[in-house]
Coordinates of C-alpha atoms and ligand atoms in Angstrom, one line a residue:
M1 CA 121.2 114.5 108.6
N2 CA 117.9 113.0 109.5
V3 CA 115.0 110.5 107.4
L4 CA 111.7 109.6 107.6
L5 CA 111.9 106.1 105.8
M6 CA 108.0 105.3 105.5
A7 CA 106.9 101.7 104.1
Y8 CA 103.2 100.3 103.9
G9 CA 103.5 98.0 107.1
T10 CA 102.1 94.5 107.0
P11 CA 100.9 93.2 110.6
Y12 CA 102.6 90.8 112.6
T13 CA 100.1 87.9 113.5
P14 CA 97.1 87.1 112.0
E15 CA 94.8 88.1 115.2
E16 CA 96.3 91.5 113.4
I17 CA 94.9 91.3 109.9
E18 CA 91.4 92.9 110.9
P19 CA 93.0 96.3 112.3
Y20 CA 95.6 96.1 109.6
Y21 CA 92.5 95.4 107.1
T22 CA 90.5 98.3 108.8
D23 CA 93.2 100.7 109.0
I24 CA 93.9 100.3 105.0
R25 CA 89.6 100.9 104.2
R26 CA 90.4 104.3 107.2
G27 CA 88.7 102.7 109.9
R28 CA 85.7 101.3 108.3
R29 CA 85.6 97.7 109.1
P30 CA 85.4 94.9 106.7
S31 CA 83.2 92.3 106.5
E32 CA 83.7 88.5 108.1
E33 CA 84.3 87.7 104.4
L34 CA 86.3 90.0 102.9
V35 CA 88.7 89.4 106.6
R36 CA 89.3 85.6 106.2
E37 CA 89.9 86.8 102.1
L38 CA 92.5 88.4 103.5
E39 CA 93.7 85.7 106.3
E40 CA 93.3 83.4 104.1
R41 CA 95.4 84.7 101.3
Y42 CA 98.7 85.3 103.9
A43 CA 98.3 82.4 105.0
A44 CA 99.3 80.8 101.5
I45 CA 102.1 82.5 100.6
G46 CA 103.6 81.0 104.9
K47 CA 104.4 85.4 106.0
S48 CA 105.7 88.2 104.6
P49 CA 108.6 90.0 104.8
L50 CA 107.8 93.7 104.9
N51 CA 108.7 94.8 107.9
E52 CA 111.7 92.9 107.8
I53 CA 112.8 94.3 104.4
T54 CA 111.2 97.8 106.0
L55 CA 113.6 97.2 109.0
A56 CA 116.9 96.5 106.9
Q57 CA 116.5 99.1 104.8
A58 CA 116.4 101.1 107.5
I59 CA 119.2 100.1 108.8
R60 CA 121.5 99.8 105.4
L61 CA 120.2 104.0 105.1
Q62 CA 121.3 104.6 108.3
A63 CA 125.2 102.9 107.8
L64 CA 124.7 104.0 103.9
L65 CA 125.1 107.8 105.3
N66 CA 127.0 107.3 108.5
L67 CA 129.7 106.5 105.3
E68 CA 132.7 108.4 105.9
A69 CA 136.1 108.5 104.3
P70 CA 138.5 109.1 107.3
A71 CA 139.5 112.6 108.0
Y72 CA 143.3 112.0 106.9
P73 CA 146.0 110.7 105.2
K74 CA 143.9 113.6 102.6
R75 CA 146.8 112.5 99.8
L76 CA 144.7 108.8 100.0
L77 CA 141.4 110.4 99.5
G78 CA 140.6 110.6 96.3
P79 CA 137.5 111.8 94.7
F80 CA 134.9 110.9 97.2
G81 CA 132.2 113.6 96.0
P82 CA 130.3 116.4 98.7
R83 CA 131.2 116.0 102.0
I84 CA 127.1 116.1 103.3
P85 CA 128.1 118.8 106.7
Q86 CA 125.4 118.0 108.8
G87 CA 126.5 115.5 111.1
P88 CA 125.4 111.9 111.9
A89 CA 122.8 110.5 110.4
R90 CA 119.6 109.2 112.2
V91 CA 116.2 107.3 110.1
Y92 CA 113.4 106.1 112.1
V93 CA 111.0 103.8 110.0
G94 CA 107.3 104.6 110.2
T95 CA 104.8 102.1 108.4
K96 CA 101.4 103.2 106.6
H97 CA 98.9 100.5 107.9
W98 CA 100.1 99.3 111.5
H99 CA 103.5 99.4 113.4
P100 CA 106.1 101.4 114.4
S101 CA 103.1 103.7 112.6
I102 CA 103.8 107.1 110.9
G103 CA 102.7 109.3 114.5
E104 CA 104.6 107.1 115.9
A105 CA 107.4 108.0 114.3
V106 CA 106.8 110.8 114.0
A107 CA 106.4 111.7 117.6
A108 CA 109.7 109.6 118.2
M109 CA 112.1 112.9 116.1
H110 CA 110.1 114.9 118.7
E111 CA 111.0 113.3 121.8
D112 CA 114.2 113.3 120.2
G113 CA 114.7 116.6 119.1
V114 CA 114.7 116.2 115.4
R115 CA 113.6 119.9 113.7
R116 CA 114.4 118.9 109.6
A117 CA 113.9 115.8 108.0
V118 CA 113.7 114.3 104.5
A119 CA 110.3 112.1 104.1
I120 CA 110.0 109.2 101.4
V121 CA 108.7 106.4 101.0
A122 CA 110.2 102.8 99.8
A123 CA 107.8 103.4 96.4
P124 CA 109.2 105.4 93.2
H125 CA 105.5 106.6 91.8
Y126 CA 103.6 109.3 93.9
S127 CA 99.6 108.7 93.7
L128 CA 96.9 110.4 95.2
R129 CA 96.3 107.0 96.6
S130 CA 99.5 106.1 97.7
V131 CA 102.5 109.1 98.4
A132 CA 99.7 111.7 99.0
E133 CA 97.9 109.7 102.0
Y134 CA 101.8 109.1 103.7
Q135 CA 101.4 112.9 103.3
E136 CA 98.5 112.9 104.8
K137 CA 99.6 110.5 107.4
V138 CA 102.5 113.3 108.6
E139 CA 100.9 115.7 108.7
A140 CA 98.4 114.4 111.1
A141 CA 101.6 113.5 113.6
L142 CA 102.8 116.8 112.6
K143 CA 100.1 119.0 114.1
S144 CA 100.0 116.8 117.5
L145 CA 103.7 118.0 118.0
P146 CA 104.3 121.1 120.4
E147 CA 107.4 122.3 118.5
P148 CA 106.6 121.2 114.6
I149 CA 109.2 119.9 112.3
E150 CA 110.5 120.6 108.4
M151 CA 109.7 118.1 106.6
V152 CA 111.1 118.0 102.8
W153 CA 109.4 115.3 100.7
V154 CA 111.3 113.1 98.2
E155 CA 107.3 112.7 96.4
S156 CA 108.8 110.1 93.6
Y157 CA 111.5 108.7 91.6
E158 CA 110.9 107.2 88.5
A159 CA 113.3 107.7 87.5
H160 CA 116.1 107.6 89.1
P161 CA 119.3 106.3 87.1
G162 CA 120.2 103.7 89.7
L163 CA 116.9 102.6 90.5
I164 CA 116.7 101.7 86.5
A165 CA 119.6 100.6 86.9
A166 CA 118.8 98.2 89.9
Y167 CA 115.7 97.2 87.8
A168 CA 117.6 96.2 84.5
R169 CA 120.2 94.3 86.0
R170 CA 117.4 91.9 88.4
L171 CA 115.0 91.7 84.7
E172 CA 118.7 90.4 83.4
E173 CA 119.1 87.7 85.1
A174 CA 115.2 86.2 84.5
I175 CA 116.2 87.3 80.9
W176 CA 119.3 84.6 81.5
R177 CA 116.2 81.6 82.6
L178 CA 114.7 82.9 78.8
R179 CA 114.6 79.9 76.5
E180 CA 114.2 82.4 73.4
P181 CA 114.6 85.9 75.2
R182 CA 114.6 87.5 71.3
K183 CA 110.6 85.7 71.5
A184 CA 109.4 87.0 75.0
A185 CA 107.4 88.9 76.0
Y186 CA 108.0 91.6 78.6
V187 CA 105.5 93.3 81.4
F188 CA 105.8 95.4 84.4
T189 CA 103.7 95.7 87.1
A190 CA 102.2 98.0 89.3
H191 CA 100.0 98.8 92.3
S192 CA 96.2 99.3 90.9
I193 CA 94.5 102.7 91.4
P194 CA 90.8 103.3 91.3
L195 CA 89.9 104.8 88.3
S196 CA 88.9 108.0 89.7
A197 CA 91.6 109.1 91.7
V198 CA 93.2 109.0 86.9
E199 CA 90.8 111.1 86.6
R200 CA 91.9 113.9 89.0
G201 CA 95.3 113.5 87.1
D202 CA 96.9 111.5 89.8
P203 CA 100.8 111.5 87.8
Y204 CA 101.0 107.4 88.9
P205 CA 100.6 105.6 85.8
R206 CA 102.7 108.2 82.9
Q207 CA 105.0 107.8 86.1
V208 CA 104.9 104.0 86.6
E209 CA 105.1 103.8 82.2
R210 CA 108.5 106.0 82.7
T211 CA 109.7 103.7 84.6
A212 CA 109.8 100.7 82.3
E213 CA 110.2 102.9 79.3
L214 CA 113.8 103.9 81.0
I215 CA 114.4 99.6 81.5
A216 CA 113.5 97.9 78.3
K217 CA 115.5 101.4 76.9
R218 CA 118.8 100.2 79.4
L219 CA 118.1 96.4 78.0
A220 CA 117.2 97.7 74.6
L221 CA 114.4 94.6 74.9
P222 CA 112.3 93.3 72.0
R223 CA 109.1 94.5 73.3
F224 CA 107.4 95.5 76.4
S225 CA 103.9 96.5 78.2
V226 CA 102.5 97.8 81.1
A227 CA 99.6 96.5 83.9
Y228 CA 98.9 96.6 86.7
Q229 CA 98.3 94.6 89.6
S230 CA 96.4 93.8 93.4
A231 CA 93.0 96.4 92.5
G232 CA 91.4 96.3 95.4
R233 CA 88.1 94.5 96.4
T234 CA 86.2 97.4 96.0
P235 CA 83.4 97.4 93.7
E236 CA 84.5 101.0 91.9
P237 CA 86.6 101.1 88.3
W238 CA 90.3 100.5 88.9
L239 CA 92.9 101.2 86.7
G240 CA 94.1 98.3 84.1
P241 CA 94.6 95.8 82.5
D242 CA 95.2 93.8 84.9
I243 CA 98.0 91.2 85.8
N244 CA 96.1 88.0 84.6
E245 CA 93.7 88.9 81.7
H246 CA 96.9 90.5 80.1
L247 CA 98.7 87.0 80.3
K248 CA 95.7 85.8 79.0
A249 CA 95.6 88.1 75.7
L250 CA 99.0 87.4 75.3
R251 CA 98.9 84.1 75.1
E252 CA 97.1 84.5 72.7
E253 CA 98.9 86.5 70.7
G254 CA 101.6 83.4 70.4
F255 CA 104.1 84.1 73.5
E256 CA 105.0 81.8 75.1
E257 CA 107.2 83.1 77.7
V258 CA 107.1 86.2 79.9
V259 CA 109.1 87.6 82.2
V260 CA 107.5 90.0 85.2
Q261 CA 108.7 92.6 87.0
A262 CA 106.6 95.0 89.3
V263 CA 108.4 98.2 89.8
G264 CA 105.7 99.4 91.7
F265 CA 107.4 98.0 94.8
P266 CA 110.4 97.8 95.6
A267 CA 110.1 95.1 98.4
D268 CA 108.6 92.2 98.4
H269 CA 105.7 91.4 99.9
L270 CA 101.9 90.1 100.4
E271 CA 101.0 91.3 96.9
V272 CA 104.0 90.1 95.1
Y273 CA 104.3 86.7 96.8
Y274 CA 100.4 86.0 96.4
D275 CA 99.7 88.4 93.8
L276 CA 101.8 87.0 90.9
D277 CA 103.9 84.0 92.7
L278 CA 100.7 82.3 93.3
E279 CA 97.7 83.7 91.1
A280 CA 98.8 85.5 87.7
Q281 CA 101.7 82.2 87.8
A282 CA 98.3 80.0 87.3
T283 CA 97.0 82.5 85.1
A284 CA 100.2 82.0 83.0
Q285 CA 100.0 78.0 83.9
E286 CA 96.9 77.5 82.9
V287 CA 97.1 79.0 79.5
G288 CA 100.4 77.2 78.9
L289 CA 102.9 80.7 78.7
R290 CA 106.0 80.1 80.9
L291 CA 106.8 83.0 83.3
I292 CA 109.8 84.5 85.6
R293 CA 109.4 86.6 88.0
A294 CA 112.5 89.2 87.7
R295 CA 113.7 89.5 91.6
S296 CA 113.0 92.7 94.3
L297 CA 114.8 95.2 94.9
N298 CA 114.5 94.7 98.7
A299 CA 116.8 95.6 101.1
D300 CA 120.1 95.1 98.6
L301 CA 122.7 98.5 98.6
D302 CA 121.8 99.0 95.5
Y303 CA 118.6 100.4 95.9
I304 CA 119.7 101.9 99.1
Q305 CA 121.9 103.9 97.0
V306 CA 119.1 104.8 95.4
L307 CA 117.4 106.0 98.4
K308 CA 120.8 107.0 100.0
E309 CA 121.6 109.5 97.0
L310 CA 117.8 110.7 96.7
V311 CA 117.3 111.7 100.6
E312 CA 121.7 113.8 100.3
A313 CA 119.7 115.8 97.3
A314 CA 117.0 116.4 99.7
W315 CA 118.6 117.2 102.9
L316 CA 120.3 120.4 100.9
R317 CA 117.4 121.5 99.5
Ligands
LIG1 C1 99.1 103.0 94.1 C2 98.8 102.4 95.1 C3 98.9 101.5 95.7 C4 99.9 100.4 96.6 C5 101.5 101.0 96.1 C6 100.0 99.9 97.4 C7 101.1 98.5 98.0 C8 100.6 97.4 98.2 N1 99.2 97.2 99.9 C9 99.1 96.3 100.4 C10 98.4 95.8 100.7 C11 96.9 96.2 101.1 N2 96.3 97.3 100.1 C12 94.9 97.0 100.2 C13 93.8 97.8 99.8 C14 93.8 98.9 98.8 N3 95.3 99.3 98.7 C15 95.3 100.5 97.7 C16 96.3 101.1 97.1 C17 97.4 100.6 97.2 N4 98.4 99.8 97.7 C18 93.8 100.9 97.8 C19 93.7 102.1 96.8 C20 93.1 100.2 98.3 C21 91.8 100.1 98.6 C22 91.3 100.5 100.1 C23 89.7 100.4 100.6 O1 89.3 101.8 100.0 O2 89.4 99.0 100.5 C24 93.8 95.9 100.9 C25 92.9 94.9 101.2 C26 92.7 94.4 100.3 C27 91.9 94.3 99.4 O3 91.5 95.6 98.5 O4 93.1 94.5 98.3 C28 95.1 95.3 101.8 C29 96.1 93.8 102.2 C30 101.0 96.5 100.3 C31 100.9 95.1 101.4 C32 100.9 97.0 99.2 C33 103.1 97.3 99.3 C34 103.8 97.6 100.2
FE2_2 FE1 97.3 98.2 98.6
FE2_3 FE1 96.6 95.9 97.7

């Protein structure tokens, strides 16, 4: 079994910030001011762990896919479920905006003789501005190969029971820290997208809401809302409500405590550490709201188990 595991990617050094940003902007160089602003955000968090987390996810996913019960003794084997008969699993990592790039990963797969693979992004929601762009990059990489590789896509997994349970577990830990859980506000966030994508029928907001609804239901939360974070530095309108505006509104409604869970991002990175832990936390403190962020899934085994189930089901399609 072969897997192409994809993630956003992040620069390894400050010098790489400008070319990384240029790639995000599809080759259009950002202004010096925008680059400086992004450099400052990276400097403020010290370092983004996204590449390390993505690699850890790949290593653990490969290990989990290759775990097998011993063939003997049969009587002790128990109900392990159906074996996936296609032989040893190999996981390749490709990032959308940095290295290893999706093109580099696809070339390595071809060099290794891979002819069929499951393609999955370490993000649960489909968007025209996220997964569809990963798909474009994979298609472009495949076109440059002398032989085809059949890619079986996992496009979204916003309602996977294991994912909901994993998020609910982290949210519960945050609830333990609340003074009055029944009086608190619960906010689920995801990356904003340009409104133009929503107008083109992007399923993304609905999928984000579904994840939020299912986690809230599982924990019987007294209330919950969805807000969007990290809107891009572009002149067009982006999907809201913005998390900072939403926090202010919650305080005006009388809430004193809020738990924020970033359900759009399984892994910690710049936009979790800067946009939530620094910026949204500062907004909350300014208005007198106690904000607790639920920790991320990162490369924890409960999330890796979700990825394993998704790729195994896709492989058998
Ligand atoms: C659903 C859409 C998006 C997800 C998920 C997403 C995750 C994500 N983004 C960064 C870092 C940056 N993103 C930036 C811009 C940007 N991001 C998206 C969409 C998603 N990003 C869009 C549509 C854009 C705008 C692109 C453009 O044309 O300018 C940037 C650039 C600076 C900025 O505008 O904020 C950075 C940096 C990470 C690390 C990440 C998660 C894994
Ligand atoms: Fe982005
Ligand atoms: Fe972003």
